[in-house]
CSV table of C-alpha atoms and ligand atoms in Angstrom, one decimal:
chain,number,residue,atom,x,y,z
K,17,UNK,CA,23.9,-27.5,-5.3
K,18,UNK,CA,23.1,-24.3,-2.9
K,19,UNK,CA,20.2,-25.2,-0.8
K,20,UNK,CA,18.1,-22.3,0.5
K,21,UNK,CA,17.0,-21.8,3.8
K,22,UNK,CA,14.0,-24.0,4.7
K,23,UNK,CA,11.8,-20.7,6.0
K,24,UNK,CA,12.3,-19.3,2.2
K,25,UNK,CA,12.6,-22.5,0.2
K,26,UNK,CA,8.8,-21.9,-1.1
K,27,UNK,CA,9.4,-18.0,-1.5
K,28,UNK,CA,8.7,-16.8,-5.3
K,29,UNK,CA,9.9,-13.7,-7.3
K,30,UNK,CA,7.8,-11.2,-6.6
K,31,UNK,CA,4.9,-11.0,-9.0
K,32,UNK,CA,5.9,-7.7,-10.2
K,33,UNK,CA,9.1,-8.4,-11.1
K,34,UNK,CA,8.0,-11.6,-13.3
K,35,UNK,CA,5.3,-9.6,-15.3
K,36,UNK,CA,7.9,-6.5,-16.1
K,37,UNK,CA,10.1,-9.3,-17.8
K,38,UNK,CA,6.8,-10.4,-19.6
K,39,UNK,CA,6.3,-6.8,-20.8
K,40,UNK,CA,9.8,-6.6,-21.7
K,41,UNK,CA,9.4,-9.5,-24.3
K,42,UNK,CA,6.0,-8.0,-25.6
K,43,UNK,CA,7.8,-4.7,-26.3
K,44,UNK,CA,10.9,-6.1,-28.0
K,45,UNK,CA,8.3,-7.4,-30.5
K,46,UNK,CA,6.9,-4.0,-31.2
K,47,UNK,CA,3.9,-4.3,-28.8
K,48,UNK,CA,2.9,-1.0,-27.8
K,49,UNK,CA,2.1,-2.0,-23.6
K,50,UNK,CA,-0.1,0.5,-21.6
K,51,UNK,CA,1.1,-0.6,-18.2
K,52,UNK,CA,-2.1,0.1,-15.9
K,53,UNK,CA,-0.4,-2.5,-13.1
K,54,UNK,CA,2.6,-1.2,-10.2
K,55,UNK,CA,1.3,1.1,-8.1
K,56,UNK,CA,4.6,3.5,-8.2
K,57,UNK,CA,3.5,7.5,-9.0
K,58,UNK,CA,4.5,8.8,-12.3
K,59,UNK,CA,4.0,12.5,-11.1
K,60,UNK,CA,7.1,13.9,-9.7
K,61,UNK,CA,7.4,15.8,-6.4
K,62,UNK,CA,7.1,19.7,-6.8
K,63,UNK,CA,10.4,21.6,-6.5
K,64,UNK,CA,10.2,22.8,-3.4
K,65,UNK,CA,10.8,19.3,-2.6
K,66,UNK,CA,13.7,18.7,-4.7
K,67,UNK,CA,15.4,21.9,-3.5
K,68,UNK,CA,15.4,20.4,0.1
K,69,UNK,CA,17.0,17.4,-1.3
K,70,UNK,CA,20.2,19.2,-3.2
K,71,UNK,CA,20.4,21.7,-1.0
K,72,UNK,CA,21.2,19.0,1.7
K,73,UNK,CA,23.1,16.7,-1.0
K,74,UNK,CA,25.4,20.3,-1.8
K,75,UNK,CA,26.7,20.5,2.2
K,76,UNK,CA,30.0,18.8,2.9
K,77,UNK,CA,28.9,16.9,6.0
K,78,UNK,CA,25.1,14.6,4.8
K,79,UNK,CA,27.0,12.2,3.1
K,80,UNK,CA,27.7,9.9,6.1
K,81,UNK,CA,26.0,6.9,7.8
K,82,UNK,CA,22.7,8.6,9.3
K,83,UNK,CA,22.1,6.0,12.0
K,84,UNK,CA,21.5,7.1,15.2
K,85,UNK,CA,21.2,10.6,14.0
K,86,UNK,CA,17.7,10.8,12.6
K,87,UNK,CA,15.6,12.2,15.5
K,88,UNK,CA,15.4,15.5,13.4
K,89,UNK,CA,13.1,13.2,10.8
K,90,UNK,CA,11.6,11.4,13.6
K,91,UNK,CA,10.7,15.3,15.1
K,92,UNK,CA,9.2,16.1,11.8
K,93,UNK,CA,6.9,13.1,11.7
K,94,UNK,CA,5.8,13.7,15.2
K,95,UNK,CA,5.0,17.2,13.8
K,96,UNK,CA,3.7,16.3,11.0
K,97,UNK,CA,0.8,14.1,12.4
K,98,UNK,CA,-0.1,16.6,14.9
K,99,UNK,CA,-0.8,19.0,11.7
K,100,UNK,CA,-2.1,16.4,9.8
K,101,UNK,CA,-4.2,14.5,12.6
K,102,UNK,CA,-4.5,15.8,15.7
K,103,UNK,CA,-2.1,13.0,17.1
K,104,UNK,CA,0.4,13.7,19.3
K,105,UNK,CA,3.3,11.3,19.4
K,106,UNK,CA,6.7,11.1,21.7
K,107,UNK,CA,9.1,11.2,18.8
K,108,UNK,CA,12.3,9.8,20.8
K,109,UNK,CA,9.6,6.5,21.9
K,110,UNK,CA,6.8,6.7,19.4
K,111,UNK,CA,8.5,7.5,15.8
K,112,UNK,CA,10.8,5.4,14.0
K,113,UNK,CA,12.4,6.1,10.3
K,114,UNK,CA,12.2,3.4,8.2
K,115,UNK,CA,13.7,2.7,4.3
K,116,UNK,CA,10.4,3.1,2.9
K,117,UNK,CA,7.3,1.0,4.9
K,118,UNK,CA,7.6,-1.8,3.6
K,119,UNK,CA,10.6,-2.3,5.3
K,120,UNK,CA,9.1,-2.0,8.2
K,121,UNK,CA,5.9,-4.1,7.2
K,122,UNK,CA,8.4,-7.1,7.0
K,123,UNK,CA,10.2,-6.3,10.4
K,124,UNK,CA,7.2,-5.8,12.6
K,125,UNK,CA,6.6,-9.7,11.8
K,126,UNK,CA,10.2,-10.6,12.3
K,127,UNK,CA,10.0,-9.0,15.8
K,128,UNK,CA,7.1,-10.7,17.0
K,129,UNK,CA,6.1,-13.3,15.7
K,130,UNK,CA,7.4,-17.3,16.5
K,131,UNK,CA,6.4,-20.1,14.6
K,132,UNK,CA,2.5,-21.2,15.7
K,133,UNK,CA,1.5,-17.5,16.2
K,134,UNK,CA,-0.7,-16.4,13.6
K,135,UNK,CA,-1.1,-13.2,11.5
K,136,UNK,CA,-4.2,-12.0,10.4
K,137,UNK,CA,-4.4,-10.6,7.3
K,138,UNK,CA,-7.0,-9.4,4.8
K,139,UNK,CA,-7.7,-10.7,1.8
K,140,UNK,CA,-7.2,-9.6,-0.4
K,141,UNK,CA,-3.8,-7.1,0.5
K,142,UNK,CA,-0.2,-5.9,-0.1
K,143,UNK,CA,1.5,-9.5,-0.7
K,144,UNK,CA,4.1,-8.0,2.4
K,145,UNK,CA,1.9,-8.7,5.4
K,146,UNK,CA,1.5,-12.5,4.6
K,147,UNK,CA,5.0,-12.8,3.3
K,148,UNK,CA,6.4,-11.5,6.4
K,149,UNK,CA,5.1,-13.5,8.7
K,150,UNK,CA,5.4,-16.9,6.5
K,151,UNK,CA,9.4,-16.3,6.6
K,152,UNK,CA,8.9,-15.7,10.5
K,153,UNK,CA,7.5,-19.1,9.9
K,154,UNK,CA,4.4,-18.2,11.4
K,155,UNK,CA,0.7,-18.7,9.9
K,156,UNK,CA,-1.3,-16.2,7.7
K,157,UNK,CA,-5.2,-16.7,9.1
K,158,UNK,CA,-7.0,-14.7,6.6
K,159,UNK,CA,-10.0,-12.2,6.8
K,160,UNK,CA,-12.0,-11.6,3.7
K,161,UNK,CA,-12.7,-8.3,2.5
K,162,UNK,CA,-16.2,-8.6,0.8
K,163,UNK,CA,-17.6,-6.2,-1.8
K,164,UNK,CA,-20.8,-6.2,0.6
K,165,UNK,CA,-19.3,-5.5,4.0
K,166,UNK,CA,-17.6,-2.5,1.8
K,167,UNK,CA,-14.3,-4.3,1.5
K,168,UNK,CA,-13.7,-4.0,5.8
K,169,UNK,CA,-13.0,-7.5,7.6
K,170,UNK,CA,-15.5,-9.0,9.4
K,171,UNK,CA,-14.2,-9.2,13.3
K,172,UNK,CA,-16.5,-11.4,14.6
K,173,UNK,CA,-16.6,-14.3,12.2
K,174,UNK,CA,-12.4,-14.8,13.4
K,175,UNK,CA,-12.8,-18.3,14.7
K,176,UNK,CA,-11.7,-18.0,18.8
K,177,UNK,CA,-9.0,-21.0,18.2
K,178,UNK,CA,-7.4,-18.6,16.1
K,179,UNK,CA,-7.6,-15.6,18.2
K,180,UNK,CA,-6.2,-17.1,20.7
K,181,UNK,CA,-2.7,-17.5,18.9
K,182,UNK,CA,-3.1,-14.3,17.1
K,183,UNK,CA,-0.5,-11.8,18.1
K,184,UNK,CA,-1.0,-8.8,14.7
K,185,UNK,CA,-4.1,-7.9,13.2
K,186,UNK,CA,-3.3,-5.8,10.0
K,187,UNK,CA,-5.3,-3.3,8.2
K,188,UNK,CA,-4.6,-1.0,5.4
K,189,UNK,CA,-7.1,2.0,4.5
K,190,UNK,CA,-7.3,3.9,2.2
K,191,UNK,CA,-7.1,-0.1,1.3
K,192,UNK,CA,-4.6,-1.4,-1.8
K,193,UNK,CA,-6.4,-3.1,-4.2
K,194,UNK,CA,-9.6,-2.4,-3.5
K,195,UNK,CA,-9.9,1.3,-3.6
K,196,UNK,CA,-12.0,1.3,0.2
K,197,UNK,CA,-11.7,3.7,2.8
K,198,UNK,CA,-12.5,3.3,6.4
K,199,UNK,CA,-13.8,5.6,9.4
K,200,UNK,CA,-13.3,6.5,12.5
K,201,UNK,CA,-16.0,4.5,13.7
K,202,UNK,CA,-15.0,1.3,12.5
K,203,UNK,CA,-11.1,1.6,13.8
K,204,UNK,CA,-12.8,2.4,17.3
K,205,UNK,CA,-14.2,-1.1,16.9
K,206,UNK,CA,-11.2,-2.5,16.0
K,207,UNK,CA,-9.1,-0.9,18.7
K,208,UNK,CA,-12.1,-2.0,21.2
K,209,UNK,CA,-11.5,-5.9,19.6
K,210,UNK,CA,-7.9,-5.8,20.2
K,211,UNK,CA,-7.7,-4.8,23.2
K,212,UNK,CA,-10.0,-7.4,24.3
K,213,UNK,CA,-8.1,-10.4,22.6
K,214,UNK,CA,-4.1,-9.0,23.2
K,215,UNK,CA,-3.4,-8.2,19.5
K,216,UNK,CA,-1.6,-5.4,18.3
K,217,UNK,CA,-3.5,-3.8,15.5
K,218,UNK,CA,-0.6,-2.9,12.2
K,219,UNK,CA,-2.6,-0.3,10.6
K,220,UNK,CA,-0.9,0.6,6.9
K,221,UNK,CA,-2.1,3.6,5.4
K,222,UNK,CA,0.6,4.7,2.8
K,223,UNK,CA,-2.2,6.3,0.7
K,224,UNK,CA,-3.8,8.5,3.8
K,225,UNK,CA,-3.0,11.4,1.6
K,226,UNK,CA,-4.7,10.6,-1.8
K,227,UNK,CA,-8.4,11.3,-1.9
K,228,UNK,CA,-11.0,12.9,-3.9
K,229,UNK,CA,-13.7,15.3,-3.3
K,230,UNK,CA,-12.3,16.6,-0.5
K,231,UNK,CA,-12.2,13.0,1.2
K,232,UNK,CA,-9.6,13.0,4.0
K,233,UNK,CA,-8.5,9.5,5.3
K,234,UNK,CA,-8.4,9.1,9.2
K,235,UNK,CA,-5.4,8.2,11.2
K,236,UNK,CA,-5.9,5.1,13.4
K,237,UNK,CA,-4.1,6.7,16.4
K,238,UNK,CA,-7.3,9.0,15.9
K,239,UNK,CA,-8.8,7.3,18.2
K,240,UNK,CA,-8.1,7.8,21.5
K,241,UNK,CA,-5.8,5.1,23.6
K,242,UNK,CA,-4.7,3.5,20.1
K,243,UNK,CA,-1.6,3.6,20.4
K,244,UNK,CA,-1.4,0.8,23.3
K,245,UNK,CA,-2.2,-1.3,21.2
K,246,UNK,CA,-1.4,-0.1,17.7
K,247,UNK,CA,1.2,0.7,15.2
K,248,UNK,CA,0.7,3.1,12.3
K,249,UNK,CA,3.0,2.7,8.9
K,250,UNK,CA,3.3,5.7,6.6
K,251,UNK,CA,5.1,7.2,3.9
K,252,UNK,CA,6.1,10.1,1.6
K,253,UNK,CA,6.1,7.3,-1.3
K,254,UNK,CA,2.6,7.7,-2.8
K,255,UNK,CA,1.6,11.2,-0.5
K,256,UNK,CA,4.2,13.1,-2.3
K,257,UNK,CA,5.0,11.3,-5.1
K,258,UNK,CA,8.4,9.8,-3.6
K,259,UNK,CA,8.2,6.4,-4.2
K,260,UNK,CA,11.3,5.7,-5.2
K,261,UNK,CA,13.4,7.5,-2.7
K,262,UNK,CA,12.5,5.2,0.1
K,263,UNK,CA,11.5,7.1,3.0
K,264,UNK,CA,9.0,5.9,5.4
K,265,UNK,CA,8.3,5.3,9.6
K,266,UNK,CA,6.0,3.7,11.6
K,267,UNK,CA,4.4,5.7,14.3
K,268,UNK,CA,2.4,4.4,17.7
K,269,UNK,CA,3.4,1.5,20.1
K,270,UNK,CA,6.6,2.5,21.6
K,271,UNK,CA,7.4,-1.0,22.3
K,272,UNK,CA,6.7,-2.1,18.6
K,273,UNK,CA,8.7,1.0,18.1
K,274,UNK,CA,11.9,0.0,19.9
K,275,UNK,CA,11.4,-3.6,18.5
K,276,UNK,CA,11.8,-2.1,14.7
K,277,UNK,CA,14.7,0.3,15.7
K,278,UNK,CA,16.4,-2.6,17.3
K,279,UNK,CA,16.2,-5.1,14.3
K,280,UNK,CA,16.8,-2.6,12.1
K,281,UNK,CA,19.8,-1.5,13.2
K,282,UNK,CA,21.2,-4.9,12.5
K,283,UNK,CA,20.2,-4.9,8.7
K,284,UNK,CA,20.5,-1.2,7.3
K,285,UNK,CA,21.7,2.0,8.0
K,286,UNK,CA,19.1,4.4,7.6
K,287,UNK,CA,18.4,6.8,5.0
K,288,UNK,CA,20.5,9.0,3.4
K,289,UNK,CA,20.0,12.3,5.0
K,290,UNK,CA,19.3,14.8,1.5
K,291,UNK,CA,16.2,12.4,1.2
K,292,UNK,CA,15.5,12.7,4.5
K,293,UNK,CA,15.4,16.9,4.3
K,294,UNK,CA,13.5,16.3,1.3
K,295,UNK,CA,10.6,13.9,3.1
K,296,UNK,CA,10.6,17.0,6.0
K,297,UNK,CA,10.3,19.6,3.6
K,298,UNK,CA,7.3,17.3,1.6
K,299,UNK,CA,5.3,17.0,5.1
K,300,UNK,CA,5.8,20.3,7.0
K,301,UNK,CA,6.0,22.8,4.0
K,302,UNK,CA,3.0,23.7,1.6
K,303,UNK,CA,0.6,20.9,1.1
K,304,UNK,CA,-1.6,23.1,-1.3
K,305,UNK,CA,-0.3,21.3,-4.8
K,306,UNK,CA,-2.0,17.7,-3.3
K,307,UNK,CA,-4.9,19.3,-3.9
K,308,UNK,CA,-4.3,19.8,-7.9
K,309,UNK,CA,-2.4,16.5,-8.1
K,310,UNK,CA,-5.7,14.6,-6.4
K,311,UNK,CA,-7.7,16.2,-8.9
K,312,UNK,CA,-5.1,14.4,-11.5
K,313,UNK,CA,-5.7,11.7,-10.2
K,314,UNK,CA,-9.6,11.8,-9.8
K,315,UNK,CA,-10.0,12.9,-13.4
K,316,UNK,CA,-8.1,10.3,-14.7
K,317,UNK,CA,-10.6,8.0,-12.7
K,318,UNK,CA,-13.3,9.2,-14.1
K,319,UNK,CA,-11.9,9.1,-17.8
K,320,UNK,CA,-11.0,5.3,-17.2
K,321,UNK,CA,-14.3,4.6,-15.6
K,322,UNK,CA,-16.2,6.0,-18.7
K,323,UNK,CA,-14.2,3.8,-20.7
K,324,UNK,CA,-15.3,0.5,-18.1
K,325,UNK,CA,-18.8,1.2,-18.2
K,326,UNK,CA,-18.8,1.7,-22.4
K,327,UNK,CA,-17.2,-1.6,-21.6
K,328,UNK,CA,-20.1,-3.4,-19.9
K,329,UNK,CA,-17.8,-3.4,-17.3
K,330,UNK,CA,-19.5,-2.6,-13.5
K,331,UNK,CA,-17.4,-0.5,-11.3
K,332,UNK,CA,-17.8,1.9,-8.4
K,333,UNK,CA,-15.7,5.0,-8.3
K,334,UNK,CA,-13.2,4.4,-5.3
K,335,UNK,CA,-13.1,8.0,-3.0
K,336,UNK,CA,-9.2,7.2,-2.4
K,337,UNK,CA,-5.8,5.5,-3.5
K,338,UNK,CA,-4.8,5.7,-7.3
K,339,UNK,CA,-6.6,2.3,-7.9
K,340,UNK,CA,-9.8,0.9,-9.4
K,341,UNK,CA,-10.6,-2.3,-8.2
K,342,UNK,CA,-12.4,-4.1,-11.1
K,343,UNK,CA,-15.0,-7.5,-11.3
K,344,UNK,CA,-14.4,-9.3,-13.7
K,345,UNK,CA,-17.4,-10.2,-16.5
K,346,UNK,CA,-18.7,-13.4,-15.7
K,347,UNK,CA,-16.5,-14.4,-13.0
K,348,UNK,CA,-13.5,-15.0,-15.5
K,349,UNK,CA,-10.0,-16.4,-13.9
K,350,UNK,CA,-8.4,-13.0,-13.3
K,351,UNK,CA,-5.1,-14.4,-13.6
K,352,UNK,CA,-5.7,-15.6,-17.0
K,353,UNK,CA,-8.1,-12.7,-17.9
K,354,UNK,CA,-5.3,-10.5,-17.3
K,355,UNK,CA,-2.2,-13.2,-19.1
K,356,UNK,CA,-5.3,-12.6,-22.1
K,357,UNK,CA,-5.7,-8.8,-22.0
K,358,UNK,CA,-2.0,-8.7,-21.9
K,359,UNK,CA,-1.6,-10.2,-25.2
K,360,UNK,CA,-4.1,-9.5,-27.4
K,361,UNK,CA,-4.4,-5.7,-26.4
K,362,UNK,CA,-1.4,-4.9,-25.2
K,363,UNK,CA,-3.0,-3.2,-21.9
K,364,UNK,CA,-1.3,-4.6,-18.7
K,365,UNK,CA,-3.4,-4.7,-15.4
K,366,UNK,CA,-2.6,-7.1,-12.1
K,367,UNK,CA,-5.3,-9.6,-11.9
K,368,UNK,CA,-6.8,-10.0,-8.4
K,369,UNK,CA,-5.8,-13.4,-7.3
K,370,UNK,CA,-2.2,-11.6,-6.8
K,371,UNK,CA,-3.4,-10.2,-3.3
K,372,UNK,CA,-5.1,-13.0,-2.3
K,373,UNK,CA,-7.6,-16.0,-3.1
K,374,UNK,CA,-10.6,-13.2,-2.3
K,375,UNK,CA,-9.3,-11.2,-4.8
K,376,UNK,CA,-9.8,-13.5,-7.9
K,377,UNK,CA,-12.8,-12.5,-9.8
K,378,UNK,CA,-11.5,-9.2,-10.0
K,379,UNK,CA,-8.4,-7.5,-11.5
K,380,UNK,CA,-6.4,-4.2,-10.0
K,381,UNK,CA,-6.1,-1.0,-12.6
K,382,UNK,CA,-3.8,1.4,-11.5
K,383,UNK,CA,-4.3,5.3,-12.2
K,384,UNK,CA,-0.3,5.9,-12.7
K,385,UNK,CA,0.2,7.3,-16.3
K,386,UNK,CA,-0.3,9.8,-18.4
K,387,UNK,CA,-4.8,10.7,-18.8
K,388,UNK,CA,-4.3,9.9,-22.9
K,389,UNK,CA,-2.5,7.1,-22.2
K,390,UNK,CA,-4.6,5.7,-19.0
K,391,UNK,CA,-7.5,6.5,-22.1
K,392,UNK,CA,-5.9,4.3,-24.2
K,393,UNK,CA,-5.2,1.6,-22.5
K,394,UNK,CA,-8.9,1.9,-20.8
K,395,UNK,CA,-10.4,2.3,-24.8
K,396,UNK,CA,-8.5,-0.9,-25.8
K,397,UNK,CA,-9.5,-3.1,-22.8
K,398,UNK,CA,-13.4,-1.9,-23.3
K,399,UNK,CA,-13.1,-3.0,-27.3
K,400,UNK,CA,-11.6,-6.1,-26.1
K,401,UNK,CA,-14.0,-7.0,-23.4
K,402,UNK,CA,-16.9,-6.2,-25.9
K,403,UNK,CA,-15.3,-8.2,-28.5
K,404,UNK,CA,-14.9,-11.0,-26.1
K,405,UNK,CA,-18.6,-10.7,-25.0
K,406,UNK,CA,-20.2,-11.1,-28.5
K,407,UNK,CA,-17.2,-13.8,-29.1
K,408,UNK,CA,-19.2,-16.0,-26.4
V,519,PLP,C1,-0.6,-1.0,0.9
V,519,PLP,C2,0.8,-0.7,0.7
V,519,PLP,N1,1.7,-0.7,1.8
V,519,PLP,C3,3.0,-0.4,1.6
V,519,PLP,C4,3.5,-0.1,0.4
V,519,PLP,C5,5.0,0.2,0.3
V,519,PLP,O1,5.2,1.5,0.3
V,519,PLP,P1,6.6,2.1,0.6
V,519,PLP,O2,7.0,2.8,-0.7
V,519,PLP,O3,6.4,3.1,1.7
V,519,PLP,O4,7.5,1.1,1.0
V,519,PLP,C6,2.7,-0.2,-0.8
V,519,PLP,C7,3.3,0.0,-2.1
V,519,PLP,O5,2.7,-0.2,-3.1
V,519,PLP,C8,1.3,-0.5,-0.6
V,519,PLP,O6,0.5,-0.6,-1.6
């Protein structure tokens, strides 16, 4: 028999992948499944966007390897968060192109982290961050994110033992599940914290480019110094409605930098350059349309949230991401709640256990279809809750 490597042998399939083979059987028997759970864009990119992208594709010399030749992308993102930020980066030290962040999510733990270090890592969180540093074989400690501390980790209760074997703190706002955003303010603290206890802050923020009401998310490299001791991961996946083409960097630390770049280069061979025309044309050209796609977005939130509260269901309007972040009534097991909801109304939403043992008593609805058909899914689940609540 093939035996797998002992630093995977516990790995499962990713959750997401199990559940769309679960949908898959529902649908082959007729069920009609709203799918309220991946967090992948159904908008598309405007065309301005997709011109970039043929328009590279239709030369005779983009179709080669791109590694080592992607400082013009690198250029862009520099440029980019100086628009976008006020943050000015080096981009031949301080920029690094990456096939899509998670990719480099997984690396940064691969690069620097040896078995006894430990992660820390909020829960709940984007399974990635955890993962990563298990098959480094290092150790996850976690920091809850509590509904009263407004879903940002509590610093100070890190036990010092811990602390002292901590090498990456991460953090991810505008924050995946849970909808929370975070200010300047409080990454000021954090940079102050890891300076003092040698960490080096990962700061995620994918959905920096998704908010409502005008709400603009903060870069951590706002603050001023950060980037001696922190790394930002971005991409055009869920700003421009690219997830699927895979383009994203990491920004900051020029030694974290080098240390992606380096590893990297041993596993893939960068992205294709149309797509990467198409992610420079997404962040330096017009940014006027996020505006009407945000307010896409925020109206489908507030139809699904109408639907929540007919439901009995209590839930605060999140100011950023495409998520709603949901208790659950009576402190139900989300896992089942959700296995339940599945079935007998067809509506599929991730339950919270999924990003960590924090997130149980809560499940994840993504705001990623159609405003009829995020209605309909948010209609059924309120009949069914009701049902449920006059069942018990
Ligand atoms: C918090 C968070 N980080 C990273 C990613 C991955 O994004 P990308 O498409 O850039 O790899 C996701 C995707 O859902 C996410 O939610």
């Amino acid at each position: 028999m093939l035996k797998p490597a002992d630093r995977i042998a516990t790995l499962r399939p990713y959750f997401f992948a199990e559940l769309a083979k679960r949908i898959s059987v529902l649908r082959a028997k007729g069920v009609d499944v709203v799918r309220l759970d991946i967090g992948s864009p159904d908008l598309p990119p405007p065309g301005f966007i997709l011109e970039a992208m043929f328009e590279s594709a239709s030369r005779t010399d983009t179709h080669g390897y791109t590694l080592g030749q992607t400082q013009g992308f690198r250029n862009t993102v520099a440029a980019y968060y100086q628009k976008r930020f006020g943050v000015e980066l080096d981009p031949k030290t301080e920029v690094v192109d990456l096939i899509g962040s998670k990719e480099g999510l997984f690396i940064l733990s691969q690069v620097l982290l040896n078995p006894g270090d430990i992660s820390l890592v909020p829960d709940p969180s984007y399974s990635v961050y955890a993962k990563s540093a298990e098959i480094a074989g290092a150790q996850v400690h976690w920091m809850p994110l509590l509904e009263k501390n407004h879903f940002l980790p509590d610093l100070q209760t890190i036990p010092s033992d811990m602390l002292k074997k901590a090498k990456i703190l991460w953090l991810n706002y505008p924050n995946n599940p849970t909808g929370a955003i975070a200010d300047l303010a409080f990454f000021e603290q954090v940079v102050a914290f890891a300076r003092q206890h040698e960490l080096l802050i990962a700061h995620d923020s994918p959905y920096c480019e998704v908010g409502f009401n005008g709400y603009r998310a903060p870069s951590l490299l706002q603050v001023p110094g950060a980037k001696e001791v922190a790394i930002e991961f971005n991409s055009v996946s869920k700003s421009y409605n690219m997830a699927g083409w895979r383009v994203g960097m990491a920004v900051g630390h020029p030694e974290a930098v080098r240390l992606i770049e380096t590893y990297k280069s041993q596993q893939d061979s960068a992205i294709f350059a149309p797509l990467m025309a198409a992610a420079e044309a997404a962040m330096l050209g017009d940014q006027s349309w996020l505006n009407e796609r945000n307010r896409v977005y925020q109206a489908r939130r507030d139809a699904v949230i109408d639907e929540l509260h007919r439901g009995g269901l209590r839930v605060a309007p999140p100011q950023a991401t495409f998520y709603i972040w949901v208790p659950l009534p009576d402190k139900a097991n989300s896992l089942e709640f959700c296995a339940r909801m599945l079935e007998e109304c067809g509506v599929s939403t991730t339950p919270g256990v999924v990003f960590g043992k924090h997130g149980e008593g809560y499940f994840r609805i993504s705001l990623v279809a159609d405003i009829e058909r995020l209605r309909e899914g948010a209609k059924r689940l309120a009949d069914w809750v009701q049902k449920a609540a006059i069942r018990n």
